[in-house]
Short mmCIF file of C-alpha atoms and ligand atoms in Angstrom, two decimals:
data_model
loop_
_atom_site.label_atom_id
_atom_site.label_comp_id
_atom_site.label_asym_id
_atom_site.label_seq_id
_atom_site.Cartn_x
_atom_site.Cartn_y
_atom_site.Cartn_z
CA UNK Z 1150 65.11 79.34 117.90
CA UNK Z 1151 68.13 77.27 116.89
CA UNK Z 1152 71.42 78.78 116.92
CA UNK Z 1153 73.09 78.32 113.40
CA UNK Z 1154 76.79 78.98 112.80
CA UNK Z 1155 77.17 79.65 109.20
CA UNK Z 1156 80.64 80.79 108.87
CA UNK Z 1157 83.73 82.46 110.32
CA UNK Z 1158 84.91 85.73 108.63
CA UNK Z 1159 88.07 87.64 109.05
CA UNK Z 1160 89.42 91.01 107.47
CA UNK Z 1161 92.83 92.65 107.90
CA UNK Z 1162 92.35 95.18 105.24
CA UNK Z 1163 91.15 97.90 107.72
CA UNK Z 1164 92.53 100.22 110.19
CA UNK Z 1165 90.99 101.68 113.38
CA UNK Z 1166 90.46 105.31 114.46
CA UNK Z 1167 89.24 106.25 117.84
CA UNK Z 1168 87.99 109.79 118.79
CA UNK Z 1169 88.51 109.95 122.48
CA UNK Z 1170 86.45 112.16 124.64
CA UNK Z 1171 83.73 113.36 122.47
CA UNK Z 1172 80.88 115.36 124.00
CA UNK Z 1173 77.61 113.04 124.17
CA UNK Z 1174 75.05 115.32 122.99
CA UNK Z 1175 73.00 115.23 119.89
CA UNK Z 1176 74.93 116.05 116.45
CA UNK Z 1177 78.23 114.87 117.62
CA UNK Z 1178 78.13 111.53 115.50
CA UNK Z 1179 76.63 113.28 112.50
CA UNK Z 1180 79.49 115.85 112.70
CA UNK Z 1181 82.19 113.37 112.61
CA UNK Z 1182 80.68 110.95 109.88
CA UNK Z 1183 79.22 113.52 107.55
CA UNK Z 1184 82.68 114.74 106.45
CA UNK Z 1185 83.88 111.20 106.16
CA UNK Z 1186 81.03 110.30 103.85
CA UNK Z 1187 81.71 113.65 101.97
CA UNK Z 1188 85.38 112.40 101.35
CA UNK Z 1189 83.96 109.12 100.20
CA UNK Z 1190 85.68 107.20 102.94
CA UNK Z 1191 84.06 103.94 103.28
CA UNK Z 1192 83.47 103.50 107.06
CA UNK Z 1193 82.79 99.81 108.03
CA UNK Z 1194 82.58 99.18 111.76
CA UNK Z 1195 81.46 101.92 114.02
CA UNK Z 1196 81.52 101.35 117.90
CA UNK Z 1197 80.43 103.89 120.65
CA UNK Z 1198 79.95 102.72 124.24
CA UNK Z 1199 77.75 104.64 126.75
CA UNK Z 1200 79.32 107.94 128.09
CA UNK Z 1201 80.67 108.78 131.46
CA UNK Z 1202 80.96 112.38 132.63
CA UNK Z 1203 79.35 113.68 129.60
CA UNK Z 1204 81.90 112.23 127.21
CA UNK Z 1205 82.72 109.10 125.28
CA UNK Z 1206 84.84 107.46 122.62
CA UNK Z 1207 83.84 106.85 118.99
CA UNK Z 1208 85.79 104.04 117.18
CA UNK Z 1209 85.35 103.28 113.39
CA UNK Z 1210 87.26 101.27 110.83
CA UNK Z 1211 88.39 102.34 107.31
CA UNK Z 1212 90.13 100.67 104.61
CA UNK Z 1213 94.00 101.24 105.47
CA UNK Z 1214 94.30 102.65 101.99
CA UNK Z 1215 92.25 105.63 103.32
CA UNK Z 1216 93.75 105.95 106.72
CA UNK Z 1217 95.78 109.05 106.21
CA UNK Z 1218 92.85 110.89 104.83
CA UNK Z 1219 90.49 109.69 107.48
CA UNK Z 1220 92.91 110.68 110.27
CA UNK Z 1221 93.30 114.14 108.77
CA UNK Z 1222 89.63 114.76 108.88
CA UNK Z 1223 89.19 113.12 112.13
CA UNK Z 1224 91.81 115.43 113.72
CA UNK Z 1225 90.07 118.43 112.39
CA UNK Z 1226 86.79 117.39 113.60
CA UNK Z 1227 88.02 116.33 116.92
CA UNK Z 1228 89.67 119.79 117.51
CA UNK Z 1229 86.47 121.50 116.60
CA UNK Z 1230 84.39 119.59 119.06
CA UNK Z 1231 87.37 119.66 121.78
CA UNK Z 1232 87.66 115.93 121.78
CA UNK Z 1233 90.48 114.59 123.86
CA UNK Z 1234 92.63 112.97 121.16
CA UNK Z 1235 92.41 110.73 117.96
CA UNK Z 1236 94.03 107.45 118.45
CA UNK Z 1237 95.05 105.22 115.35
CA UNK Z 1238 95.78 101.49 115.07
CA UNK Z 1239 96.78 100.23 111.64
CA UNK Z 1240 97.51 96.72 112.83
CA UNK Z 1241 93.98 95.28 113.50
CA UNK Z 1242 92.22 92.34 112.39
CA UNK Z 1243 88.30 91.79 112.47
CA UNK Z 1244 87.22 88.22 113.19
CA UNK Z 1245 83.39 87.45 113.00
CA UNK Z 1246 81.21 84.48 113.78
CA UNK Z 1247 78.36 84.64 111.48
CA UNK Z 1248 75.14 82.89 111.94
CA UNK Z 1249 71.62 83.25 113.24
CA UNK Z 1250 69.67 82.94 116.55
CA UNK Z 1251 72.66 83.90 118.80
CA UNK Z 1252 70.71 86.09 120.95
CA UNK Z 1253 68.91 83.18 122.46
CA UNK Z 1254 71.78 81.22 122.85
CA UNK Z 1255 74.18 83.22 124.85
CA UNK Z 1256 76.59 80.41 125.04
CA UNK Z 1257 77.88 81.19 121.68
CA UNK Z 1258 79.27 84.50 122.49
CA UNK Z 1259 80.73 83.05 125.67
CA UNK Z 1260 82.40 80.41 123.67
CA UNK Z 1261 83.88 82.86 121.20
CA UNK Z 1262 85.37 84.81 124.02
CA UNK Z 1263 86.71 81.64 125.68
CA UNK Z 1264 88.28 80.27 122.77
CA UNK Z 1265 90.06 83.51 122.03
CA UNK Z 1266 91.04 83.70 125.75
CA UNK Z 1267 92.49 80.17 125.81
CA UNK Z 1268 94.56 81.23 122.78
CA UNK Z 1269 95.86 84.10 124.63
CA UNK Z 1270 94.35 86.54 122.14
CA UNK Z 1271 93.17 89.74 123.55
CA UNK Z 1272 89.78 91.25 122.29
CA UNK Z 1273 90.16 94.87 121.50
CA UNK Z 1274 86.76 95.62 120.46
CA UNK Z 1275 83.37 93.71 120.63
CA UNK Z 1276 80.28 94.46 118.54
CA UNK Z 1277 77.61 91.66 118.56
CA UNK Z 1278 73.91 91.14 117.19
CA UNK Z 1279 71.69 88.13 116.99
CA UNK Z 1280 73.55 87.15 113.63
CA UNK Z 1281 77.08 88.32 114.13
CA UNK Z 1282 79.52 88.43 116.81
CA UNK Z 1283 82.56 90.51 115.78
CA UNK Z 1284 85.76 90.94 117.59
CA UNK Z 1285 88.68 93.33 116.69
CA UNK Z 1286 92.04 91.64 117.64
CA UNK Z 1287 95.65 92.47 116.90
CA UNK Z 1288 96.30 91.95 113.17
CA UNK Z 1289 99.01 89.29 114.09
CA UNK Z 1290 96.45 87.35 115.86
CA UNK Z 1291 93.88 87.19 113.34
CA UNK Z 1292 94.99 83.87 111.65
CA UNK Z 1293 95.26 82.14 114.83
CA UNK Z 1294 91.74 83.43 115.95
CA UNK Z 1295 90.17 82.17 112.91
CA UNK Z 1296 91.87 78.74 113.41
CA UNK Z 1297 90.84 78.36 117.00
CA UNK Z 1298 87.40 79.43 115.98
CA UNK Z 1299 86.99 76.83 113.30
CA UNK Z 1300 88.27 74.23 115.56
CA UNK Z 1301 85.52 75.29 118.14
CA UNK Z 1302 82.57 75.81 115.86
CA UNK Z 1303 83.35 73.73 112.90
CA UNK Z 1304 81.00 75.82 110.64
CA UNK Z 1305 80.03 74.78 106.97
CA UNK Z 1306 82.86 75.81 104.55
CA UNK Z 1307 81.44 79.01 103.54
CA UNK Z 1308 83.76 81.32 105.11
CA UNK Z 1309 85.33 82.52 102.03
CA UNK Z 1310 81.95 83.96 100.93
CA UNK Z 1311 81.11 85.76 104.04
CA UNK Z 1312 82.24 89.33 104.59
CA UNK Z 1313 83.64 89.96 107.98
CA UNK Y 959 77.89 97.77 95.23
CA UNK Y 960 74.47 99.36 95.67
CA UNK Y 961 73.18 100.35 99.11
CA UNK Y 962 69.93 98.60 99.99
CA UNK Y 963 67.71 99.92 102.88
CA UNK Y 964 65.42 96.84 103.73
CA UNK Y 965 63.89 98.05 106.84
CA UNK Y 966 63.80 99.90 110.16
CA UNK Y 967 63.61 98.02 113.25
CA UNK Y 968 63.18 98.94 116.91
CA UNK Y 969 63.14 97.21 120.26
CA UNK Y 970 62.23 98.41 123.62
CA UNK Y 971 62.08 95.18 125.48
CA UNK Y 972 65.60 95.31 126.45
CA UNK Y 973 67.71 96.86 129.44
CA UNK Y 974 71.52 97.88 129.25
CA UNK Y 975 74.17 96.97 131.63
CA UNK Y 976 77.61 98.60 131.59
CA UNK Y 977 80.64 97.19 133.49
CA UNK Y 978 82.99 100.08 133.87
CA UNK Y 979 86.65 99.75 133.93
CA UNK Y 980 87.26 96.17 133.27
CA UNK Y 981 90.88 95.00 132.76
CA UNK Y 982 91.89 94.71 129.30
CA UNK Y 983 93.67 91.41 129.02
CA UNK Y 984 92.45 87.97 127.69
CA UNK Y 985 89.84 86.11 129.61
CA UNK Y 986 87.94 89.14 130.89
CA UNK Y 987 85.22 88.79 128.23
CA UNK Y 988 84.87 85.15 128.93
CA UNK Y 989 84.62 85.63 132.46
CA UNK Y 990 81.76 87.96 132.08
CA UNK Y 991 79.53 86.24 129.75
CA UNK Y 992 80.24 82.50 130.75
CA UNK Y 993 78.03 82.95 133.79
CA UNK Y 994 75.46 84.82 131.88
CA UNK Y 995 74.98 81.94 129.49
CA UNK Y 996 74.97 79.49 132.47
CA UNK Y 997 72.17 81.43 133.78
CA UNK Y 998 70.41 81.27 130.58
CA UNK Y 999 70.28 85.02 130.30
CA UNK Y 1000 69.84 85.93 126.74
CA UNK Y 1001 72.44 88.58 125.75
CA UNK Y 1002 71.69 90.52 122.66
CA UNK Y 1003 73.90 93.49 121.90
CA UNK Y 1004 77.49 93.43 123.36
CA UNK Y 1005 79.43 96.53 122.86
CA UNK Y 1006 83.24 97.00 123.93
CA UNK Y 1007 85.22 99.97 122.62
CA UNK Y 1008 89.04 100.15 122.75
CA UNK Y 1009 90.78 100.38 126.08
CA UNK Y 1010 92.62 103.31 127.71
CA UNK Y 1011 94.89 103.04 130.57
CA UNK Y 1012 94.57 99.21 130.39
CA UNK Y 1013 90.95 99.22 131.13
CA UNK Y 1014 87.64 99.38 129.15
CA UNK Y 1015 83.86 99.15 129.56
CA UNK Y 1016 81.72 96.29 128.38
CA UNK Y 1017 78.09 96.94 127.84
CA UNK Y 1018 75.31 94.52 127.02
CA UNK Y 1019 71.74 94.45 126.62
CA UNK Y 1020 69.18 91.68 127.88
CA UNK Y 1021 65.59 91.34 128.27
CA UNK Y 1022 64.03 93.54 130.81
CA UNK Y 1023 62.51 90.51 132.61
CA UNK Y 1024 66.08 89.25 133.35
CA UNK Y 1025 67.65 92.38 134.33
CA UNK Y 1026 67.89 91.86 138.07
CA UNK Y 1027 69.32 88.48 137.58
CA UNK Y 1028 71.83 89.77 135.28
CA UNK Y 1029 72.74 92.74 137.31
CA UNK Y 1030 73.41 90.38 140.46
CA UNK Y 1031 75.82 88.19 138.24
CA UNK Y 1032 77.46 91.21 136.79
CA UNK Y 1033 77.96 92.80 140.25
CA UNK Y 1034 79.72 89.55 141.33
CA UNK Y 1035 81.93 89.38 138.35
CA UNK Y 1036 82.71 93.08 138.60
CA UNK Y 1037 83.84 92.58 142.13
CA UNK Y 1038 85.93 89.63 141.30
CA UNK Y 1039 87.73 91.19 138.26
CA UNK Y 1040 88.04 94.59 140.32
CA UNK Y 1041 85.94 96.45 137.65
CA UNK Y 1042 84.93 99.78 138.69
CA UNK Y 1043 81.21 99.59 138.79
CA UNK Y 1044 78.02 98.36 137.25
CA UNK Y 1045 75.74 100.83 135.70
CA UNK Y 1046 72.18 99.85 134.52
CA UNK Y 1047 69.82 101.53 132.05
CA UNK Y 1048 66.24 100.10 131.93
CA UNK Y 1049 64.78 102.83 129.76
CA UNK Y 1050 66.43 102.39 126.39
CA UNK Y 1051 65.32 101.65 122.88
CA UNK Y 1052 67.34 100.08 120.14
CA UNK Y 1053 66.84 101.42 116.66
CA UNK Y 1054 68.27 99.70 113.58
CA UNK Y 1055 68.46 100.55 109.93
CA UNK Y 1056 68.73 97.17 108.10
CA UNK Y 1057 70.17 96.82 104.59
CA UNK Y 1058 73.20 95.67 102.72
CA UNK Y 1059 76.25 97.49 101.15
CA UNK Y 1060 76.13 100.07 103.78
CA UNK Y 1061 79.92 99.92 104.09
CA UNK Y 1062 80.33 101.13 100.57
CA UNK Y 1063 78.12 103.98 101.36
CA UNK Y 1064 79.25 105.92 104.44
CA UNK Y 1065 76.60 108.58 103.79
CA UNK Y 1066 73.86 105.94 105.07
CA UNK Y 1067 75.50 105.96 108.65
CA UNK Y 1068 76.02 109.67 108.46
CA UNK Y 1069 72.42 110.33 107.26
CA UNK Y 1070 71.15 108.23 110.26
CA UNK Y 1071 73.00 110.23 112.82
CA UNK Y 1072 71.98 113.42 111.19
CA UNK Y 1073 68.27 112.76 111.21
CA UNK Y 1074 68.47 111.66 114.90
CA UNK Y 1075 70.31 114.90 115.74
CA UNK Y 1076 68.09 117.18 113.90
CA UNK Y 1077 65.22 115.50 116.06
CA UNK Y 1078 67.23 116.10 119.28
CA UNK Y 1079 67.61 112.48 119.82
CA UNK Y 1080 70.75 111.56 121.67
CA UNK Y 1081 72.75 108.52 120.49
CA UNK Y 1082 73.91 106.57 123.64
CA UNK Y 1083 75.45 103.71 121.84
CA UNK Y 1084 76.44 102.70 118.31
CA UNK Y 1085 77.20 99.36 116.66
CA UNK Y 1086 77.13 99.14 112.82
CA UNK Y 1087 78.26 96.55 110.02
CA UNK Y 1088 77.68 96.68 106.39
CA UNK Y 1089 74.18 95.34 106.91
CA UNK Y 1090 73.10 97.01 109.93
CA UNK Y 1091 73.45 100.37 111.69
CA UNK Y 1092 72.09 100.21 115.42
CA UNK Y 1093 71.79 102.93 117.86
CA UNK Y 1094 70.49 102.87 121.38
CA UNK Y 1095 68.61 105.89 122.43
CA UNK Y 1096 66.44 106.75 125.44
CA UNK Y 1097 63.12 104.59 125.28
CA UNK Y 1098 60.96 107.75 125.26
CA UNK Y 1099 62.86 108.79 122.01
CA UNK Y 1100 62.40 105.42 120.23
CA UNK Y 1101 59.28 106.00 118.49
CA UNK Y 1102 60.19 109.45 117.30
CA UNK Y 1103 63.55 107.88 116.10
CA UNK Y 1104 61.69 105.23 114.05
CA UNK Y 1105 59.50 107.97 112.61
CA UNK Y 1106 62.19 110.22 111.39
CA UNK Y 1107 64.25 107.36 109.97
CA UNK Y 1108 61.18 106.33 108.03
CA UNK Y 1109 60.53 109.84 106.76
CA UNK Y 1110 64.41 110.04 105.56
CA UNK Y 1111 64.91 106.37 104.21
CA UNK Y 1112 61.40 105.41 103.18
CA UNK Y 1113 62.02 101.67 103.27
CA UNK Y 1114 59.91 98.96 101.91
CA UNK Y 1115 57.24 98.20 104.49
CA UNK Y 1116 59.16 95.19 106.02
CA UNK Y 1117 60.02 96.71 109.49
CA UNK Y 1118 57.64 94.81 111.33
CA UNK Y 1119 59.27 91.38 110.29
CA UNK Y 1120 62.85 92.73 110.94
CA UNK Y 1121 64.34 92.27 114.37
CA UNK Y 1122 66.17 95.02 115.94
C1 LIG I 1658 78.48 110.62 121.05
C2 LIG I 1658 77.48 110.97 120.13
O1 LIG I 1658 76.98 109.71 119.67
C3 LIG I 1658 76.35 111.82 120.59
N1 LIG I 1658 75.57 111.18 121.63
C4 LIG I 1658 75.11 112.08 119.32
O2 LIG I 1658 74.05 111.80 119.50
O3 LIG I 1658 75.63 112.35 118.23
C1 LIG I 1659 88.05 93.54 127.81
C2 LIG I 1659 88.04 92.08 127.34
O1 LIG I 1659 87.52 92.07 126.02
C3 LIG I 1659 89.39 91.50 127.08
N1 LIG I 1659 90.17 92.27 126.15
C4 LIG I 1659 89.37 90.13 126.62
O2 LIG I 1659 90.01 89.71 125.84
O3 LIG I 1659 88.63 89.28 127.21
#
């Protein structure tokens, strides 16, 4: 399968919340996101890695305009499930390489990480699939991240139409 | 924007590796995935959450057939970057709800997490975007996860064509 890079997208309209130390058993993720949905808070990227010692962290992004509301709800839920804390980062940017067949071309993800590293851009979060490689970086690094990715991958000029 | 659920996909052909406690500065992700690419190991899902205390974990999935090779490489790299450990789970299943517009419909992700919780299926990893909600569960829970998601979402019968 050919790897196709169709575009590079970016988004600086969101903020990130991280619930630290949530218990890792059934029902926890539902308990966190059902109230968010009820409050009509648009949740975009959700990232949860594997637990250690029975707890893990859950991060998610929301429009900056709804950050305060999301933080209030998250704090209540964190308390009720005895999570350790709620961290907030309102200065993030999401940068995504969009394409197809990238699972069969591991060099693509490696190259994304390499160009960002060579530009001294730290990668705060990673979420990938065969059609999308998304990295959360500092908001201040977003434009430069987009620039170096364009220089490396030279995708067709469709990035304006592609959501991050 | 209308939320559209186009299918439910699942994949039990992969294994998961987690490098625990990698340093969180530029170059680390590249150092891990460049050798994987050089060794032609197809990396599918990469998940990294936000760091605490300057370190974080990076998880990724590979075809089970390449697990041993991936583990060998990962262990060497983990040592060189003084990561804490390499964990492996060869009994995972990936289940994905595929669609569009899900960022604007937070109830969809919440419902995915709820149906899995009600089926007593623990969610080990989460990675979402506006077009895909992916959960890693125990391999033994995969069929049941697909079943309860089908019951809840009743997507068009396209799940056989949709990659997880
Ligand atoms: C941490 C959270 O994902 C939990 N494992 C659940 O299934 O809800
Ligand atoms: C942890 C890893 O992603 C690191 N922050 C990097 O940029 O490579």
